[in-house]
PDB file of C-alpha atoms in Angstrom:
ATOM      1  CA  MET A   1     -28.140  24.243  -3.863  1.00 47.00           C
ATOM      2  CA  LEU A   2     -26.371  27.595  -3.457  1.00 51.00           C
ATOM      3  CA  LEU A   3     -24.093  28.093  -0.468  1.00 52.00           C
ATOM      4  CA  THR A   4     -25.387  31.308   1.053  1.00 48.00           C
ATOM      5  CA  THR A   5     -23.736  33.620   3.568  1.00 40.00           C
ATOM      6  CA  ARG A   6     -25.692  31.810   6.281  1.00 42.00           C
ATOM      7  CA  ALA A   7     -24.407  28.435   5.071  1.00 47.00           C
ATOM      8  CA  ILE A   8     -20.854  29.740   5.021  1.00 44.00           C
ATOM      9  CA  ALA A   9     -21.222  31.049   8.555  1.00 42.00           C
ATOM     10  CA  ALA A  10     -22.590  27.675   9.654  1.00 43.00           C
ATOM     11  CA  ALA A  11     -19.567  26.054   8.073  1.00 46.00           C
ATOM     12  CA  LEU A  12     -17.339  27.863  10.519  1.00 45.00           C
ATOM     13  CA  ARG A  13     -19.086  26.423  13.588  1.00 40.00           C
ATOM     14  CA  PRO A  14     -17.646  23.380  15.404  1.00 40.00           C
ATOM     15  CA  ALA A  15     -18.330  19.970  13.920  1.00 42.00           C
ATOM     16  CA  THR A  16     -21.249  17.922  15.240  1.00 34.00           C
ATOM     17  CA  LEU A  17     -20.764  14.735  13.236  1.00 37.00           C
ATOM     18  CA  ARG A  18     -17.915  12.283  12.930  1.00 39.00           C
ATOM     19  CA  ALA A  19     -16.349  11.416   9.575  1.00 41.00           C
ATOM     20  CA  ALA A  20     -18.254   9.388   7.035  1.00 46.00           C
ATOM     21  CA  ARG A  21     -16.069   6.423   6.104  1.00 50.00           C
ATOM     22  CA  SER A  22     -16.018   4.381   2.926  1.00 42.00           C
ATOM     23  CA  LYS A  23     -17.622   1.032   3.686  1.00 47.00           C
ATOM     24  CA  SER A  24     -15.568  -2.117   3.243  1.00 50.00           C
ATOM     25  CA  THR A  25     -17.106  -5.258   1.833  1.00 57.00           C
ATOM     26  CA  THR A  26     -17.709  -8.293   4.000  1.00 64.00           C
ATOM     27  CA  SER A  27     -14.542 -10.271   4.657  1.00 72.00           C
ATOM     28  CA  ALA A  28     -14.025 -14.021   4.802  1.00 67.00           C
ATOM     29  CA  LEU A  29     -11.113 -13.442   7.182  1.00 74.00           C
ATOM     30  CA  ALA A  30     -11.730 -14.122  10.864  1.00 68.00           C
ATOM     31  CA  PRO A  31     -10.943 -11.159  13.139  1.00 69.00           C
ATOM     32  CA  VAL A  32      -7.567 -11.046  14.858  1.00 78.00           C
ATOM     33  CA  PRO A  33      -7.220  -9.399  18.285  1.00 77.00           C
ATOM     34  CA  GLY A  34      -5.604  -5.979  18.006  1.00 77.00           C
ATOM     35  CA  LEU A  35      -5.797  -5.822  14.198  1.00 82.00           C
ATOM     36  CA  ASP A  36      -7.761  -2.951  12.646  1.00 79.00           C
ATOM     37  CA  LEU A  37      -8.328  -3.341   8.913  1.00 79.00           C
ATOM     38  CA  SER A  38     -10.895  -0.543   8.673  1.00 71.00           C
ATOM     39  CA  ASN A  39      -8.599   1.564   6.465  1.00 65.00           C
ATOM     40  CA  GLU A  40      -8.241  -1.251   3.935  1.00 77.00           C
ATOM     41  CA  ARG A  41     -10.416  -0.052   1.083  1.00 82.00           C
ATOM     42  CA  LEU A  42      -9.793  -0.352  -2.622  1.00 89.00           C
ATOM     43  CA  ARG A  43      -8.336   2.897  -3.941  1.00 94.00           C
ATOM     44  CA  ARG A  44      -5.145   1.801  -5.668  1.00 96.00           C
ATOM     45  CA  ALA A  45      -5.261   4.102  -8.695  1.00 97.00           C
ATOM     46  CA  VAL A  46      -6.657   7.621  -8.301  1.00 98.00           C
ATOM     47  CA  PHE A  47      -7.122   8.612 -11.933  1.00 98.00           C
ATOM     48  CA  TYR A  48      -7.363  12.350 -12.672  1.00 98.00           C
ATOM     49  CA  VAL A  49      -9.589  13.337 -15.587  1.00 98.00           C
ATOM     50  CA  PRO A  50      -9.638  17.022 -16.660  1.00 97.00           C
ATOM     51  CA  CYS A  51     -13.284  17.966 -16.467  1.00 96.00           C
ATOM     52  CA  SER A  52     -12.988  20.544 -19.238  1.00 96.00           C
ATOM     53  CA  GLU A  53     -12.226  17.941 -21.921  1.00 96.00           C
ATOM     54  CA  GLU A  54     -15.323  16.063 -23.049  1.00 95.00           C
ATOM     55  CA  ARG A  55     -13.379  13.458 -25.012  1.00 96.00           C
ATOM     56  CA  LYS A  56     -11.393  12.459 -21.945  1.00 97.00           C
ATOM     57  CA  ILE A  57     -14.502  12.421 -19.788  1.00 97.00           C
ATOM     58  CA  GLN A  58     -16.232  10.097 -22.224  1.00 96.00           C
ATOM     59  CA  LYS A  59     -13.260   7.705 -22.231  1.00 95.00           C
ATOM     60  CA  SER A  60     -13.136   7.744 -18.431  1.00 96.00           C
ATOM     61  CA  LEU A  61     -16.707   6.524 -17.939  1.00 96.00           C
ATOM     62  CA  GLY A  62     -15.678   2.897 -18.324  1.00 93.00           C
ATOM     63  CA  SER A  63     -12.288   3.205 -16.614  1.00 95.00           C
ATOM     64  CA  ALA A  64     -11.160   0.270 -14.478  1.00 95.00           C
ATOM     65  CA  ALA A  65      -9.452   2.635 -12.009  1.00 96.00           C
ATOM     66  CA  ASP A  66     -10.563   2.102  -8.426  1.00 96.00           C
ATOM     67  CA  CYS A  67     -11.164   5.849  -8.131  1.00 97.00           C
ATOM     68  CA  VAL A  68     -11.876   8.260 -10.970  1.00 98.00           C
ATOM     69  CA  MET A  69     -11.214  11.822  -9.855  1.00 98.00           C
ATOM     70  CA  TYR A  70     -12.769  14.511 -12.058  1.00 98.00           C
ATOM     71  CA  ASP A  71     -10.404  17.454 -11.919  1.00 98.00           C
ATOM     72  CA  LEU A  72     -11.471  21.074 -11.607  1.00 98.00           C
ATOM     73  CA  GLU A  73      -8.047  22.276 -10.426  1.00 97.00           C
ATOM     74  CA  ASP A  74      -4.637  21.915 -12.074  1.00 94.00           C
ATOM     75  CA  GLY A  75      -5.897  20.002 -15.103  1.00 95.00           C
ATOM     76  CA  VAL A  76      -8.224  22.858 -16.103  1.00 96.00           C
ATOM     77  CA  SER A  77      -7.044  26.225 -17.431  1.00 96.00           C
ATOM     78  CA  LEU A  78      -8.311  29.383 -15.715  1.00 95.00           C
ATOM     79  CA  ASN A  79     -10.533  30.325 -18.638  1.00 95.00           C
ATOM     80  CA  ARG A  80     -12.226  26.878 -18.650  1.00 96.00           C
ATOM     81  CA  LYS A  81     -13.197  26.554 -14.986  1.00 96.00           C
ATOM     82  CA  GLY A  82     -16.864  27.376 -15.592  1.00 96.00           C
ATOM     83  CA  HIS A  83     -17.034  24.995 -18.545  1.00 96.00           C
ATOM     84  CA  ALA A  84     -15.567  22.199 -16.421  1.00 97.00           C
ATOM     85  CA  ARG A  85     -18.139  22.757 -13.664  1.00 97.00           C
ATOM     86  CA  GLY A  86     -20.862  22.500 -16.274  1.00 96.00           C
ATOM     87  CA  LEU A  87     -19.707  18.970 -17.145  1.00 97.00           C
ATOM     88  CA  VAL A  88     -18.861  17.539 -13.738  1.00 97.00           C
ATOM     89  CA  LEU A  89     -22.340  16.377 -12.668  1.00 97.00           C
ATOM     90  CA  SER A  90     -22.939  14.377 -15.829  1.00 97.00           C
ATOM     91  CA  ALA A  91     -19.407  12.937 -15.609  1.00 97.00           C
ATOM     92  CA  LEU A  92     -20.016  11.705 -12.051  1.00 97.00           C
ATOM     93  CA  ALA A  93     -23.413  10.267 -12.960  1.00 96.00           C
ATOM     94  CA  GLY A  94     -22.043   8.433 -15.994  1.00 96.00           C
ATOM     95  CA  SER A  95     -18.919   6.954 -14.417  1.00 96.00           C
ATOM     96  CA  ARG A  96     -18.953   3.253 -13.528  1.00 94.00           C
ATOM     97  CA  ALA A  97     -15.928   3.524 -11.233  1.00 93.00           C
ATOM     98  CA  ARG A  98     -15.990   1.939  -7.793  1.00 92.00           C
ATOM     99  CA  SER A  99     -15.301   5.385  -6.299  1.00 95.00           C
ATOM    100  CA  ARG A 100     -16.087   8.699  -7.960  1.00 97.00           C
ATOM    101  CA  GLY A 101     -14.577  11.966  -6.807  1.00 97.00           C
ATOM    102  CA  VAL A 102     -13.859  15.573  -7.682  1.00 98.00           C
ATOM    103  CA  ARG A 103     -10.700  17.562  -7.070  1.00 98.00           C
ATOM    104  CA  ILE A 104     -11.888  21.067  -6.285  1.00 98.00           C
ATOM    105  CA  ASN A 105      -9.764  24.178  -6.485  1.00 97.00           C
ATOM    106  CA  SER A 106      -7.789  25.040  -3.360  1.00 97.00           C
ATOM    107  CA  LEU A 107      -9.236  27.167  -0.607  1.00 96.00           C
ATOM    108  CA  GLY A 108      -8.409  30.803  -1.261  1.00 95.00           C
ATOM    109  CA  SER A 109      -8.222  30.347  -5.022  1.00 96.00           C
ATOM    110  CA  GLY A 110     -11.535  32.110  -5.547  1.00 95.00           C
ATOM    111  CA  PHE A 111     -12.967  29.078  -7.366  1.00 97.00           C
ATOM    112  CA  GLU A 112     -13.621  26.693  -4.486  1.00 97.00           C
ATOM    113  CA  MET A 113     -17.093  27.934  -3.507  1.00 97.00           C
ATOM    114  CA  ASP A 114     -18.390  27.693  -7.059  1.00 96.00           C
ATOM    115  CA  ASP A 115     -16.931  24.192  -7.255  1.00 97.00           C
ATOM    116  CA  LEU A 116     -18.621  23.093  -4.034  1.00 97.00           C
ATOM    117  CA  ASN A 117     -21.949  24.678  -4.968  1.00 95.00           C
ATOM    118  CA  VAL A 118     -22.015  22.378  -7.989  1.00 97.00           C
ATOM    119  CA  VAL A 119     -20.445  19.115  -6.871  1.00 97.00           C
ATOM    120  CA  LEU A 120     -22.470  18.823  -3.651  1.00 97.00           C
ATOM    121  CA  GLN A 121     -25.597  18.554  -5.796  1.00 95.00           C
ATOM    122  CA  SER A 122     -24.418  15.187  -7.134  1.00 95.00           C
ATOM    123  CA  ASP A 123     -25.997  11.897  -6.045  1.00 95.00           C
ATOM    124  CA  ALA A 124     -22.977  10.028  -7.415  1.00 96.00           C
ATOM    125  CA  LEU A 125     -20.183  11.837  -5.561  1.00 97.00           C
ATOM    126  CA  ASP A 126     -18.203   9.688  -3.119  1.00 96.00           C
ATOM    127  CA  VAL A 127     -15.168  11.793  -2.235  1.00 97.00           C
ATOM    128  CA  ILE A 128     -13.848  15.347  -2.546  1.00 98.00           C
ATOM    129  CA  MET A 129     -10.122  15.871  -2.982  1.00 98.00           C
ATOM    130  CA  VAL A 130      -9.113  19.126  -1.264  1.00 98.00           C
ATOM    131  CA  PRO A 131      -5.721  20.232  -2.628  1.00 98.00           C
ATOM    132  CA  LYS A 132      -3.013  22.211  -0.845  1.00 98.00           C
ATOM    133  CA  VAL A 133      -4.369  21.603   2.650  1.00 98.00           C
ATOM    134  CA  GLU A 134      -2.168  23.418   5.154  1.00 98.00           C
ATOM    135  CA  ARG A 135      -4.186  23.237   8.383  1.00 97.00           C
ATOM    136  CA  ALA A 136      -7.126  21.387   9.828  1.00 97.00           C
ATOM    137  CA  ALA A 137      -9.337  24.455   9.388  1.00 97.00           C
ATOM    138  CA  ASP A 138      -9.112  23.994   5.613  1.00 97.00           C
ATOM    139  CA  VAL A 139     -10.690  20.567   5.953  1.00 97.00           C
ATOM    140  CA  HIS A 140     -13.184  21.717   8.596  1.00 97.00           C
ATOM    141  CA  PHE A 141     -14.555  24.312   6.204  1.00 96.00           C
ATOM    142  CA  VAL A 142     -15.259  21.780   3.449  1.00 97.00           C
ATOM    143  CA  GLN A 143     -16.481  19.221   5.982  1.00 96.00           C
ATOM    144  CA  ARG A 144     -19.138  21.563   7.356  1.00 95.00           C
ATOM    145  CA  LEU A 145     -20.375  22.409   3.890  1.00 96.00           C
ATOM    146  CA  ILE A 146     -20.735  18.695   3.153  1.00 96.00           C
ATOM    147  CA  GLU A 147     -22.702  18.256   6.369  1.00 95.00           C
ATOM    148  CA  GLY A 148     -25.107  20.981   5.271  1.00 93.00           C
ATOM    149  CA  SER A 149     -25.783  19.244   1.966  1.00 94.00           C
ATOM    150  CA  LYS A 150     -27.606  16.132   0.796  1.00 91.00           C
ATOM    151  CA  ALA A 151     -24.208  14.450   0.422  1.00 90.00           C
ATOM    152  CA  ARG A 152     -23.568  14.412   4.181  1.00 90.00           C
ATOM    153  CA  ASP A 153     -24.208  10.684   4.661  1.00 91.00           C
ATOM    154  CA  ARG A 154     -21.644   9.416   2.167  1.00 92.00           C
ATOM    155  CA  VAL A 155     -18.996  11.908   1.028  1.00 96.00           C
ATOM    156  CA  THR A 156     -15.479  11.734   2.489  1.00 96.00           C
ATOM    157  CA  ILE A 157     -12.404  13.921   1.997  1.00 98.00           C
ATOM    158  CA  ILE A 158      -8.916  13.262   0.643  1.00 98.00           C
ATOM    159  CA  ALA A 159      -6.531  15.868   2.047  1.00 98.00           C
ATOM    160  CA  GLY A 160      -3.731  16.899  -0.295  1.00 98.00           C
ATOM    161  CA  ILE A 161      -0.374  17.460   1.414  1.00 98.00           C
ATOM    162  CA  GLU A 162       1.426  19.687  -1.058  1.00 98.00           C
ATOM    163  CA  THR A 163       3.435  22.237   0.948  1.00 98.00           C
ATOM    164  CA  ALA A 164       5.947  22.343   3.778  1.00 98.00           C
ATOM    165  CA  ARG A 165       3.304  23.875   6.059  1.00 98.00           C
ATOM    166  CA  GLY A 166       0.875  21.084   5.228  1.00 98.00           C
ATOM    167  CA  LEU A 167       3.536  18.519   6.119  1.00 98.00           C
ATOM    168  CA  VAL A 168       4.311  20.234   9.428  1.00 98.00           C
ATOM    169  CA  ASN A 169       0.596  20.310  10.330  1.00 98.00           C
ATOM    170  CA  ILE A 170      -0.187  16.854   9.012  1.00 98.00           C
ATOM    171  CA  GLN A 171      -1.311  15.314  12.298  1.00 98.00           C
ATOM    172  CA  GLU A 172      -3.998  17.918  12.942  1.00 98.00           C
ATOM    173  CA  ILE A 173      -5.123  17.508   9.333  1.00 98.00           C
ATOM    174  CA  ALA A 174      -5.319  13.727   9.724  1.00 98.00           C
ATOM    175  CA  ARG A 175      -7.527  14.116  12.810  1.00 97.00           C
ATOM    176  CA  ALA A 176     -10.136  16.162  10.942  1.00 97.00           C
ATOM    177  CA  ASP A 177     -13.584  14.639  10.473  1.00 93.00           C
ATOM    178  CA  ARG A 178     -14.403  13.040   7.112  1.00 96.00           C
ATOM    179  CA  VAL A 179     -10.751  12.711   6.081  1.00 97.00           C
ATOM    180  CA  ASP A 180     -10.218   9.114   4.967  1.00 94.00           C
ATOM    181  CA  ALA A 181      -6.975   9.553   3.006  1.00 97.00           C
ATOM    182  CA  LEU A 182      -3.827  11.678   2.900  1.00 98.00           C
ATOM    183  CA  LEU A 183      -2.325  12.369  -0.514  1.00 98.00           C
ATOM    184  CA  PHE A 184       1.196  13.518  -1.346  1.00 98.00           C
ATOM    185  CA  ALA A 185       1.679  15.874  -4.309  1.00 97.00           C
ATOM    186  CA  ALA A 186       5.388  15.910  -5.158  1.00 97.00           C
ATOM    187  CA  GLU A 187       5.476  18.631  -7.806  1.00 96.00           C
ATOM    188  CA  ASP A 188       3.653  21.194  -5.670  1.00 97.00           C
ATOM    189  CA  TYR A 189       5.781  20.227  -2.665  1.00 97.00           C
ATOM    190  CA  CYS A 190       8.977  20.796  -4.670  1.00 97.00           C
ATOM    191  CA  ALA A 191       7.653  24.113  -5.973  1.00 97.00           C
ATOM    192  CA  ASP A 192       6.927  25.218  -2.409  1.00 97.00           C
ATOM    193  CA  THR A 193      10.246  24.112  -0.926  1.00 97.00           C
ATOM    194  CA  GLY A 194      12.680  24.580  -3.808  1.00 97.00           C
ATOM    195  CA  ILE A 195      13.632  20.899  -3.701  1.00 96.00           C
ATOM    196  CA  VAL A 196      15.387  19.724  -6.869  1.00 96.00           C
ATOM    197  CA  ARG A 197      13.976  16.488  -8.291  1.00 93.00           C
ATOM    198  CA  THR A 198      16.360  13.621  -9.030  1.00 93.00           C
ATOM    199  CA  PRO A 199      15.697  10.293 -10.807  1.00 91.00           C
ATOM    200  CA  GLY A 200      16.307   8.413  -7.537  1.00 93.00           C
ATOM    201  CA  ARG A 201      13.686  10.468  -5.616  1.00 95.00           C
ATOM    202  CA  ARG A 202      15.820  10.479  -2.446  1.00 95.00           C
ATOM    203  CA  GLU A 203      14.913  14.128  -1.838  1.00 97.00           C
ATOM    204  CA  LEU A 204      11.263  13.112  -1.390  1.00 97.00           C
ATOM    205  CA  HIS A 205      11.825  10.158   0.920  1.00 97.00           C
ATOM    206  CA  TYR A 206      11.252  12.082   4.142  1.00 98.00           C
ATOM    207  CA  ALA A 207       8.036  13.770   3.042  1.00 98.00           C
ATOM    208  CA  ARG A 208       6.600  10.578   1.565  1.00 98.00           C
ATOM    209  CA  SER A 209       7.468   8.637   4.714  1.00 98.00           C
ATOM    210  CA  VAL A 210       5.750  11.225   6.902  1.00 98.00           C
ATOM    211  CA  VAL A 211       2.580  11.110   4.794  1.00 98.00           C
ATOM    212  CA  SER A 212       2.453   7.312   4.751  1.00 98.00           C
ATOM    213  CA  THR A 213       3.246   6.891   8.456  1.00 98.00           C
ATOM    214  CA  THR A 214       0.762   9.550   9.557  1.00 98.00           C
ATOM    215  CA  ALA A 215      -1.980   8.048   7.414  1.00 96.00           C
ATOM    216  CA  HIS A 216      -1.527   4.650   9.024  1.00 93.00           C
ATOM    217  CA  ALA A 217      -1.315   6.165  12.511  1.00 94.00           C
ATOM    218  CA  PHE A 218      -4.809   7.593  12.024  1.00 95.00           C
ATOM    219  CA  ARG A 219      -6.166   4.592  10.070  1.00 92.00           C
ATOM    220  CA  LEU A 220      -6.368   6.502   6.810  1.00 95.00           C
ATOM    221  CA  GLN A 221      -5.350   5.595   3.293  1.00 95.00           C
ATOM    222  CA  ALA A 222      -2.077   6.955   1.906  1.00 97.00           C
ATOM    223  CA  ILE A 223      -2.013   8.029  -1.750  1.00 98.00           C
ATOM    224  CA  ASP A 224       1.401   8.472  -3.380  1.00 98.00           C
ATOM    225  CA  MET A 225       2.624  11.001  -5.935  1.00 98.00           C
ATOM    226  CA  VAL A 226       2.048  11.162  -9.688  1.00 97.00           C
ATOM    227  CA  THR A 227       4.625   9.690 -12.072  1.00 96.00           C
ATOM    228  CA  MET A 228       5.031  12.612 -14.440  1.00 91.00           C
ATOM    229  CA  ASP A 229       6.993  10.562 -17.010  1.00 90.00           C
ATOM    230  CA  PHE A 230       3.713   8.903 -17.935  1.00 85.00           C
ATOM    231  CA  ARG A 231       4.988   7.261 -21.129  1.00 88.00           C
ATOM    232  CA  ASN A 232       7.786   5.408 -19.305  1.00 94.00           C
ATOM    233  CA  ALA A 233       6.199   2.220 -17.958  1.00 94.00           C
ATOM    234  CA  GLU A 234       9.427   1.106 -16.299  1.00 95.00           C
ATOM    235  CA  VAL A 235       9.683   4.282 -14.210  1.00 96.00           C
ATOM    236  CA  LEU A 236       5.992   4.035 -13.351  1.00 96.00           C
ATOM    237  CA  ARG A 237       6.292   0.452 -12.110  1.00 96.00           C
ATOM    238  CA  GLU A 238       9.448   1.274 -10.151  1.00 96.00           C
ATOM    239  CA  GLU A 239       7.789   4.256  -8.431  1.00 97.00           C
ATOM    240  CA  ALA A 240       4.638   2.276  -7.722  1.00 97.00           C
ATOM    241  CA  ARG A 241       6.553  -0.655  -6.204  1.00 95.00           C
ATOM    242  CA  GLU A 242       8.565   1.781  -4.113  1.00 97.00           C
ATOM    243  CA  GLY A 243       5.398   3.494  -2.911  1.00 97.00           C
ATOM    244  CA  ALA A 244       3.812   0.184  -1.941  1.00 94.00           C
ATOM    245  CA  GLU A 245       6.984  -0.781  -0.052  1.00 94.00           C
ATOM    246  CA  MET A 246       6.794   2.544   1.832  1.00 96.00           C
ATOM    247  CA  GLY A 247       3.274   1.766   2.975  1.00 93.00           C
ATOM    248  CA  PHE A 248       1.232   3.757   0.474  1.00 96.00           C
ATOM    249  CA  THR A 249      -2.076   2.130  -0.397  1.00 94.00           C
ATOM    250  CA  GLY A 250      -2.480   3.767  -3.786  1.00 96.00           C
ATOM    251  CA  LYS A 251      -1.068   6.216  -6.303  1.00 98.00           C
ATOM    252  CA  GLN A 252      -2.266   9.125  -8.405  1.00 98.00           C
ATOM    253  CA  VAL A 253      -2.313   8.596 -12.168  1.00 97.00           C
ATOM    254  CA  ILE A 254      -2.769  11.061 -15.014  1.00 96.00           C
ATOM    255  CA  HIS A 255      -3.055   8.752 -18.046  1.00 96.00           C
ATOM    256  CA  PRO A 256      -5.274   5.720 -18.706  1.00 95.00           C
ATOM    257  CA  ALA A 257      -2.218   3.635 -19.631  1.00 94.00           C
ATOM    258  CA  GLN A 258      -0.929   3.987 -16.062  1.00 96.00           C
ATOM    259  CA  VAL A 259      -3.980   2.490 -14.355  1.00 96.00           C
ATOM    260  CA  ASP A 260      -3.339  -1.239 -14.778  1.00 96.00           C
ATOM    261  CA  ASP A 261       0.344  -1.115 -13.792  1.00 96.00           C
ATOM    262  CA  VAL A 262      -0.457   0.906 -10.679  1.00 97.00           C
ATOM    263  CA  GLN A 263      -3.310  -1.319  -9.582  1.00 95.00           C
ATOM    264  CA  GLN A 264      -1.203  -4.420 -10.017  1.00 94.00           C
ATOM    265  CA  SER A 265       1.634  -2.823  -8.047  1.00 94.00           C
ATOM    266  CA  PHE A 266      -0.636  -2.083  -5.090  1.00 94.00           C
ATOM    267  CA  MET A 267      -1.990  -5.601  -4.927  1.00 92.00           C
ATOM    268  CA  PRO A 268      -0.058  -8.347  -3.107  1.00 89.00           C
ATOM    269  CA  THR A 269       1.932 -10.483  -5.514  1.00 88.00           C
ATOM    270  CA  ALA A 270       1.101 -14.165  -5.917  1.00 89.00           C
ATOM    271  CA  GLU A 271       4.265 -14.969  -3.945  1.00 92.00           C
ATOM    272  CA  ALA A 272       3.359 -12.642  -1.067  1.00 91.00           C
ATOM    273  CA  ARG A 273      -0.198 -13.967  -1.071  1.00 92.00           C
ATOM    274  CA  ALA A 274       0.962 -17.590  -0.937  1.00 93.00           C
ATOM    275  CA  ARG A 275       3.205 -16.805   2.029  1.00 94.00           C
ATOM    276  CA  ALA A 276       0.404 -14.918   3.766  1.00 94.00           C
ATOM    277  CA  VAL A 277      -1.939 -17.902   3.304  1.00 94.00           C
ATOM    278  CA  ARG A 278       0.603 -20.245   4.912  1.00 94.00           C
ATOM    279  CA  ILE A 279       1.105 -17.851   7.831  1.00 94.00           C
ATOM    280  CA  VAL A 280      -2.641 -17.479   8.452  1.00 93.00           C
ATOM    281  CA  ARG A 281      -3.187 -21.232   8.264  1.00 92.00           C
ATOM    282  CA  GLY A 282      -0.338 -21.784  10.726  1.00 91.00           C
ATOM    283  CA  TYR A 283      -1.693 -19.134  13.052  1.00 91.00           C
ATOM    284  CA  GLN A 284      -5.180 -20.643  13.025  1.00 89.00           C
ATOM    285  CA  GLN A 285      -3.838 -24.141  13.713  1.00 89.00           C
ATOM    286  CA  HIS A 286      -1.574 -23.040  16.564  1.00 88.00           C
ATOM    287  CA  TYR A 287      -4.190 -20.708  18.032  1.00 85.00           C
ATOM    288  CA  ALA A 288      -6.596 -23.655  18.309  1.00 86.00           C
ATOM    289  CA  LEU A 289      -3.909 -25.446  20.326  1.00 87.00           C
ATOM    290  CA  GLY A 290      -3.405 -22.487  22.613  1.00 86.00           C
ATOM    291  CA  LYS A 291       0.010 -21.610  21.186  1.00 83.00           C
ATOM    292  CA  GLY A 292       1.362 -18.193  20.255  1.00 81.00           C
ATOM    293  CA  ALA A 293       4.515 -17.930  18.140  1.00 89.00           C
ATOM    294  CA  PHE A 294       5.323 -20.802  15.815  1.00 91.00           C
ATOM    295  CA  ASP A 295       7.921 -21.922  13.294  1.00 91.00           C
ATOM    296  CA  LEU A 296       7.453 -21.693   9.531  1.00 91.00           C
ATOM    297  CA  ASP A 297      10.321 -22.691   7.229  1.00 90.00           C
ATOM    298  CA  GLY A 298      12.784 -22.171  10.054  1.00 91.00           C
ATOM    299  CA  LYS A 299      11.586 -18.653  10.835  1.00 91.00           C
ATOM    300  CA  ALA A 300       9.694 -17.513  13.928  1.00 92.00           C
ATOM    301  CA  ILE A 301       6.180 -16.289  13.216  1.00 92.00           C
ATOM    302  CA  ASP A 302       4.661 -14.071  15.902  1.00 92.00           C
ATOM    303  CA  MET A 303       1.684 -11.731  16.020  1.00 92.00           C
ATOM    304  CA  PRO A 304       3.176  -8.805  14.016  1.00 92.00           C
ATOM    305  CA  VAL A 305       3.901 -11.186  11.139  1.00 94.00           C
ATOM    306  CA  VAL A 306       0.411 -12.679  11.424  1.00 93.00           C
ATOM    307  CA  LYS A 307      -1.108  -9.178  11.235  1.00 93.00           C
ATOM    308  CA  TRP A 308       0.948  -8.446   8.106  1.00 92.00           C
ATOM    309  CA  ALA A 309      -0.381 -11.639   6.522  1.00 93.00           C
ATOM    310  CA  TYR A 310      -4.001 -10.768   7.304  1.00 92.00           C
ATOM    311  CA  ARG A 311      -3.514  -7.280   5.867  1.00 90.00           C
ATOM    312  CA  MET A 312      -2.070  -8.690   2.627  1.00 91.00           C
ATOM    313  CA  LEU A 313      -4.969 -11.111   2.252  1.00 92.00           C
ATOM    314  CA  ARG A 314      -7.542  -8.408   2.980  1.00 90.00           C
ATOM    315  CA  ARG A 315      -6.078  -6.269   0.210  1.00 90.00           C
ATOM    316  CA  ALA A 316      -6.207  -9.211  -2.188  1.00 90.00           C
ATOM    317  CA  GLU A 317      -9.770  -9.955  -1.137  1.00 89.00           C
ATOM    318  CA  LEU A 318     -10.884  -6.393  -1.826  1.00 89.00           C
ATOM    319  CA  ALA A 319      -9.338  -6.677  -5.299  1.00 87.00           C
ATOM    320  CA  GLY A 320     -11.526  -9.694  -6.062  1.00 87.00           C
ATOM    321  CA  VAL A 321      -9.327 -12.636  -5.060  1.00 89.00           C
ATOM    322  CA  ASP A 322     -11.221 -15.535  -3.478  1.00 90.00           C
ATOM    323  CA  VAL A 323      -9.140 -15.606  -0.314  1.00 87.00           C
ATOM    324  CA  ALA A 324     -11.450 -18.091   1.412  1.00 88.00           C
ATOM    325  CA  ALA A 325     -10.819 -20.603  -1.369  1.00 89.00           C
ATOM    326  CA  GLU A 326      -7.064 -20.098  -1.134  1.00 87.00           C
ATOM    327  CA  LEU A 327      -7.128 -20.633   2.636  1.00 89.00           C
ATOM    328  CA  ASN A 328      -9.155 -23.826   2.209  1.00 87.00           C
ATOM    329  CA  GLU A 329      -7.009 -25.360  -0.544  1.00 80.00           C
TER     330      GLU A 329
END
């Protein structure tokens, strides 16, 4: 499929379809009034694989990462872009990842149309990562091209927030059709703003908080920054824990050794899960008696705490934990 001038013109017309959303698996958890868990999908590690390096592609095919993202952008040198496009369809088809995606080159780079002409031919593509999104129109353009392709019924978009302008316009970006996640890219953001990185990451707290909060406001996933010191497992785990505490649902990774630590960090701990089980059991028992708030270990448990517990258990359930069995123990 080649994207012709007519197709490009059609891409600029207003949207006619709502966003395609990743489908969650059936849950054993009973619904709770006022609780929307539709954005709880498993995408803890987003693992970038340079699509110009066949050895790395081959190793990625059996990756345990929730999302394998074949990279046509920063991980590929300018003189290898065409070579990378020539490998991306077979990489997508061969991957056994739960979610398979492609990071295209940014709009305006001169490479994005060639990228889209190729990747939208894939029957295995689940998500397109659009980097350096600065306004909703950037997403609308890609969205309309998806809708004109055979991928229209399944492919969603991750919007990369990588500049000050993207952060300022984040709400309009989050509203765009097909967006199901917002992603924060720290290195590009620092390059754009002149922010100086520190080991404590305090200079990034505001931007990360905005991305996470906006994602949840629009029922999207929030994907945190890359840990560039990829050989330092302690720093990786610290950053991942911090991201999870800030409300991020996943994290970008650039090395296979990072995947397991990240996925464990974005799954509720056994301690948190045990507490959540006790809260849900207490809620169910008191609800049957017509009671609202209740006492657990000397602490008041009301609906916000109950919703937190259900969210923790849903995340564990998506990761393969038999939550129904734990609730019935």
